[in-house]
Coordinates of C-alpha atoms and ligand atoms in Angstrom, one line a residue:
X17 CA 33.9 38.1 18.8
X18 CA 36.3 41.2 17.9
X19 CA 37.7 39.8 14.4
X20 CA 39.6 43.2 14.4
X21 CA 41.9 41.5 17.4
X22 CA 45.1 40.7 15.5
X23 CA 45.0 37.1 17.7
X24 CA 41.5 36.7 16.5
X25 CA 42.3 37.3 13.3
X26 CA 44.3 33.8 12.3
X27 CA 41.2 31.9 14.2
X28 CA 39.1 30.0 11.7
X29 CA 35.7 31.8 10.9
X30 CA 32.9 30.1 11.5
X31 CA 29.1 30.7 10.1
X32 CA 26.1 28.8 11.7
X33 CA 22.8 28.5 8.8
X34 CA 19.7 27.5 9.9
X35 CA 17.5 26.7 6.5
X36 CA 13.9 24.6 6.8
X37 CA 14.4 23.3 10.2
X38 CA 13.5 23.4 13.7
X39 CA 16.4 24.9 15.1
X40 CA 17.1 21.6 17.6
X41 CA 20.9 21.1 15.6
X42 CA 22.3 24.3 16.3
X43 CA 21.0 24.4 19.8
X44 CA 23.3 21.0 20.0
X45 CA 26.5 23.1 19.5
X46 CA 25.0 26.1 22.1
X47 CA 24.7 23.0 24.9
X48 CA 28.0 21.8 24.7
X49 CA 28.2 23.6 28.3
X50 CA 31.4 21.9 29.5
X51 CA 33.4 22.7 26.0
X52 CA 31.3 26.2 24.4
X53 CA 33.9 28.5 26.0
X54 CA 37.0 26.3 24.3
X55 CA 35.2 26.2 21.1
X56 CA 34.5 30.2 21.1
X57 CA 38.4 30.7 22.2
X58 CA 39.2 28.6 19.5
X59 CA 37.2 29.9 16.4
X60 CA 35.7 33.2 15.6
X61 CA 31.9 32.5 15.5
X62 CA 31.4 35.5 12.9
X63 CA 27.6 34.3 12.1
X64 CA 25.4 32.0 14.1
X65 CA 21.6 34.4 14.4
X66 CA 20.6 32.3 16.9
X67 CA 23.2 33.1 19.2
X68 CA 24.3 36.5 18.2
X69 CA 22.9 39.6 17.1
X70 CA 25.9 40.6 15.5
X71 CA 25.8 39.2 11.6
X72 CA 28.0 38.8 9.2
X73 CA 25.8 36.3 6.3
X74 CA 28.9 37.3 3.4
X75 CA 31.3 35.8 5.5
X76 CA 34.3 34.5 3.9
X77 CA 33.8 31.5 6.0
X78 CA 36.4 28.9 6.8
X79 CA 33.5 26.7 8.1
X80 CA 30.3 27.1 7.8
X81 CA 27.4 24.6 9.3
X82 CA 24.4 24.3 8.0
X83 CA 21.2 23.1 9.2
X84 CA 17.8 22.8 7.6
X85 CA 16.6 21.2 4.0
X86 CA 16.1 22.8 1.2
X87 CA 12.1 24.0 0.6
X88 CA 11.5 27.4 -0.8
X89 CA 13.3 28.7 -3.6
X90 CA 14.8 32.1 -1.1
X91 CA 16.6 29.0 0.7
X92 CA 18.1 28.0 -2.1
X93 CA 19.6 31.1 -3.1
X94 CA 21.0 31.7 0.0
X95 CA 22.2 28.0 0.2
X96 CA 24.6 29.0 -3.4
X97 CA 25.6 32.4 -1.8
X98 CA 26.5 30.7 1.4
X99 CA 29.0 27.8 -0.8
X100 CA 30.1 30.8 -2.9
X101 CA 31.6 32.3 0.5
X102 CA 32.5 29.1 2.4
X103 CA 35.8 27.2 2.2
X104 CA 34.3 24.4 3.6
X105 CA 30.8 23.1 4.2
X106 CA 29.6 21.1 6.9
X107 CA 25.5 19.9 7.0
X108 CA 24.2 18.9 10.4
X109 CA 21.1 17.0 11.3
X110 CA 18.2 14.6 9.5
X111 CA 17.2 18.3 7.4
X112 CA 20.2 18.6 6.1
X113 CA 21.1 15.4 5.2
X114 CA 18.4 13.8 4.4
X115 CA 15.6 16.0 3.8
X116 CA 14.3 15.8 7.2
X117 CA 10.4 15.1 8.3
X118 CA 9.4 18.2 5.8
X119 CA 10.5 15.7 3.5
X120 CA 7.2 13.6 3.8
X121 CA 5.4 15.8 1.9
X122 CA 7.4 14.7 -1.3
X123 CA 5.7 11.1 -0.8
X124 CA 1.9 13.2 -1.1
X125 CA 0.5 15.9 -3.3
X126 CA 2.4 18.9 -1.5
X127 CA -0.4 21.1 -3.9
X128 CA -3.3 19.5 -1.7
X129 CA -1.3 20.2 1.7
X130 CA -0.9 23.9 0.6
X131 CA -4.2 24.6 -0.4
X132 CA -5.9 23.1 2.7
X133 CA -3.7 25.7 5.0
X134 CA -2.9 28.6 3.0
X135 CA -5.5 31.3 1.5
X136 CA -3.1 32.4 -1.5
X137 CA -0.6 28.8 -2.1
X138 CA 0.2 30.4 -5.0
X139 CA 2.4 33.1 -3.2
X140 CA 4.6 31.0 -1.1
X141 CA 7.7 30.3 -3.3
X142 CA 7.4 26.6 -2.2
X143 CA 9.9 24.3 -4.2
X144 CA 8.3 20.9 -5.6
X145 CA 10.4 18.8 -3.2
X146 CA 11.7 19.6 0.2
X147 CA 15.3 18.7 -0.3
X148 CA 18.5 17.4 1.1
X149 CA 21.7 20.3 0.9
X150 CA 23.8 17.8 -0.9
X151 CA 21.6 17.6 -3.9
X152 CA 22.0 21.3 -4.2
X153 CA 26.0 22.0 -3.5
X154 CA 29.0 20.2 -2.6
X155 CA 29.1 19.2 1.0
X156 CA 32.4 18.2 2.8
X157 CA 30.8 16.7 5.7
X158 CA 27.3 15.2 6.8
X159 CA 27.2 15.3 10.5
X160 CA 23.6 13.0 11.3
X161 CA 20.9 12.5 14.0
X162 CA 17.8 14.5 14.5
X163 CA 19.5 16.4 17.2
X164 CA 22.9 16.2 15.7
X165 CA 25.1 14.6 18.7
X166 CA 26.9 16.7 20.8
X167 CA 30.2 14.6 21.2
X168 CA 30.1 14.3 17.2
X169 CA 30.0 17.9 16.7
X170 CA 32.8 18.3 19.5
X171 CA 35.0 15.5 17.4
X172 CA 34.0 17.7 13.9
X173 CA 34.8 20.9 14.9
X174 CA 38.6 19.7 16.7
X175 CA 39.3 17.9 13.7
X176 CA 38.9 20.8 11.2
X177 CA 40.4 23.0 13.3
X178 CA 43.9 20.9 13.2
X179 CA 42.9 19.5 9.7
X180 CA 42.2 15.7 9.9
X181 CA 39.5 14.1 9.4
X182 CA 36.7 13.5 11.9
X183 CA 36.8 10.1 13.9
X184 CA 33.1 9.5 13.2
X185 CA 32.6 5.6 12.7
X186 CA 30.5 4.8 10.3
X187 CA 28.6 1.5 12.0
X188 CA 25.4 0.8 13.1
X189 CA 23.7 1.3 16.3
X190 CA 23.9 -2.2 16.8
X191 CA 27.6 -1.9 17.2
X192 CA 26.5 0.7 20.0
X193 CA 24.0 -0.7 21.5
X194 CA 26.3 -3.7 22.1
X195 CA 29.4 -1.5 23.7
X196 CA 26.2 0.1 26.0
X197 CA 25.6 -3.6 27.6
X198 CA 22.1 -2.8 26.4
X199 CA 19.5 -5.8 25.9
X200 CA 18.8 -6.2 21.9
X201 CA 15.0 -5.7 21.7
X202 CA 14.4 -7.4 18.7
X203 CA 15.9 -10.8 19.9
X204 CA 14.1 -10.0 24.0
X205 CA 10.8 -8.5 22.7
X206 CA 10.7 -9.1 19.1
X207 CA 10.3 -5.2 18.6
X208 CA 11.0 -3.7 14.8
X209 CA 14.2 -2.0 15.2
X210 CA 16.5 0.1 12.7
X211 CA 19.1 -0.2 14.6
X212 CA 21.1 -2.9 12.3
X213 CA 20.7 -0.3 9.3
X214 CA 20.9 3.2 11.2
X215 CA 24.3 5.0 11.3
X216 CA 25.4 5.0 14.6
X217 CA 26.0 9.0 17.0
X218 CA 23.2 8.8 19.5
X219 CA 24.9 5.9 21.9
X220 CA 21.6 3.6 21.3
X221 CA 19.6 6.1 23.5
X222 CA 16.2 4.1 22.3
X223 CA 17.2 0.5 22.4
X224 CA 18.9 1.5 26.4
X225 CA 15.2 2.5 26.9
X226 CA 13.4 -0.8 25.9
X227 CA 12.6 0.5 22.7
X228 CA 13.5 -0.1 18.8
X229 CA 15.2 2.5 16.7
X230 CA 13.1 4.5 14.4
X231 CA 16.5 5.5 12.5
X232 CA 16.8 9.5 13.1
X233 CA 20.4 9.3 12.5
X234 CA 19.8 8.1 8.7
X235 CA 21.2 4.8 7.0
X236 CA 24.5 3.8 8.2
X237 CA 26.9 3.2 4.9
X238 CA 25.8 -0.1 3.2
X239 CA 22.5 -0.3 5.2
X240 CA 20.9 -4.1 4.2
X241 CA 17.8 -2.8 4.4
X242 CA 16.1 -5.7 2.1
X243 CA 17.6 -8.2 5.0
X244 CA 16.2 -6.3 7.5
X245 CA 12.6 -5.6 6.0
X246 CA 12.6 -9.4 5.8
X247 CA 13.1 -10.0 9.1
X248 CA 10.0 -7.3 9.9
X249 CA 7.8 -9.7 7.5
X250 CA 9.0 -12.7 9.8
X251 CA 8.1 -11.0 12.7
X252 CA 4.6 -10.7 11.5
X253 CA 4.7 -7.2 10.4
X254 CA 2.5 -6.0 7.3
X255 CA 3.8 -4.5 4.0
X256 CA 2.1 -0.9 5.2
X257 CA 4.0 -1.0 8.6
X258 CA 7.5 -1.6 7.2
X259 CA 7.1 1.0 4.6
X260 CA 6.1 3.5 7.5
X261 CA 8.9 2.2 9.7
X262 CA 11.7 3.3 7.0
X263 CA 9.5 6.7 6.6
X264 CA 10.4 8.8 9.4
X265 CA 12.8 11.6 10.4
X266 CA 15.4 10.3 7.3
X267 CA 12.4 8.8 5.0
X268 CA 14.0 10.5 2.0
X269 CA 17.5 9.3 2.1
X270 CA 17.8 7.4 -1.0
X271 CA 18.1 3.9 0.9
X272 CA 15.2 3.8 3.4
X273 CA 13.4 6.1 0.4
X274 CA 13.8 2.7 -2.2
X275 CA 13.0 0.3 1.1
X276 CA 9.8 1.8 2.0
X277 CA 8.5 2.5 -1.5
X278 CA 9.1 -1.4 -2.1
X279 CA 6.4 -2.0 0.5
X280 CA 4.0 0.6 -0.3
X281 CA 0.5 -1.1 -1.1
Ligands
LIG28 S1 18.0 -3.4 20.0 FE1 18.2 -2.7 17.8 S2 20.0 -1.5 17.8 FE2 20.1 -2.7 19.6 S3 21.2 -4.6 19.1 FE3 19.1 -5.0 18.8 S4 18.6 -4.6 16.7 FE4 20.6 -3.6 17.2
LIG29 S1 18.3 4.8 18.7 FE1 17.7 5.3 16.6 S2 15.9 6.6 16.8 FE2 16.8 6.5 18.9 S3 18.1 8.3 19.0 FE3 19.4 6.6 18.2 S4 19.3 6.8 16.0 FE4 17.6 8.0 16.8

């Protein structure tokens, strides 16, 4: 994008971050086919590496988006110089928000893990915990799912570029699962399912499939996760296999972090 175009100019700037991740949420926003060329007309993409050579990581940024968790100390330097430069900060994806599955290494001895791969452990400037961004900086929007969700990001990015906020309901995948027509799998096949504590984006894509959710969009607001870890123990699974069903793609988000350490043994 020319931001030396005087119409360019008054577009919102927008910077894409990729921290400790896999790059899967940003792709979400490069295969939004039908609305990409709207979006690009609309804001002036001045940094997103994995779409463009041309950089710009000082910004000033009206937006910026950032994916990934927080694991080496470099990231979280350039996590504060990318707040310092950002009027507003948006996280996307299970990394971002919730620590992602690099996260699972905070439940071990990370020391062990690093030792067993690497011949100098002592020169990678690991932090102790790979983290979520919001324990780091202020964050003016969590955007979940491990991929983010294409219409979600569509419904973010039109909201902040007319100022509201985004409609992004925060209710279970139940709540979809049911508008889908799809068959509950707990009640049908007496599968273990997040669903009932999983913030709803993806449209119930497992349950529509004959399979439980395994919660990669995070806890939903409120999750009762105690009710639904109960209902796992009725259904005849052990104390070991609930803890690893909260202890997945969001295991440390505080509330499935607390459920699945209360059934460690
Ligand atoms: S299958 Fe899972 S997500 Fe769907 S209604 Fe049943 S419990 Fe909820
Ligand atoms: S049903 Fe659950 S695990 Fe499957 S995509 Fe949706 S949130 Fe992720």
């Amino acid at each position: 994008m020319d931001s030396s175009n005087p119409v360019h100019a008054r577009r919102p700037r927008l910077g894409v971050f990729k921290l400790a991740s896999c790059d899967g949420c940003q792709l979400t926003l490069l295969d939004c086919e039908d609305e990409l060329l709207a979006v690009a007309q609309a804001v002036d993409i001045v940094h997103f590496p994995e779409a463009s050579s041309s950089l710009m990581p000082e910004g000033p940024f009206d937006v910026v988006l950032v994916e990934g968790s927080l694991s080496t100390s470099e990231q979280l330097e350039q996590l504060h110089r990318i707040r310092k430069n950002a009027r507003a900060l948006v996280t996307i994806g299970a990394c971002a928000t919730a620590g992602g599955i690099q996260a699972l290494r905070n439940f071990a001895d990370h020391a062990e893990f690093a030792r067993a791969v690497y011949a100098r452990p002592d020169m990678l400037p690991i932090l102790a915990k790979s983290t979520p961004v919001a324990e780091h900086v202020s964050v003016d929007f969590e955007l979940r799912g491990c991929p983010i969700d294409k219409r979600q990001l569509i419904e973010l990015i039109a909201a902040m570029l007319v100022g509201r906020a985004p409609v992004i309901p925060n209710e279970s995948v139940c709540m979809e699962c049911k508008r889908r027509g799809a068959v509950c799998v707990v009640v049908t096949k007496n599968q273990a399912c997040l669903g009932p504590v999983t913030h709803a984006g993806c449209g119930a894509i497992c349950p529509a499939f004959a399979r439980g959710c395994y919660g990669c969009f995070g806890p939903r607001e409120r999750p009762n996760t105690r009710a639904l870890a109960q209902h796992m123990r009725a259904q005849g699974l052990t104390g070991r296999e609930i803890a690893r069903s909260f202890r997945l793609f969001t295991a440390y988000a505080p509330e499935f972090r607390e459920e699945s350490e209360r059934h460690e043994s």
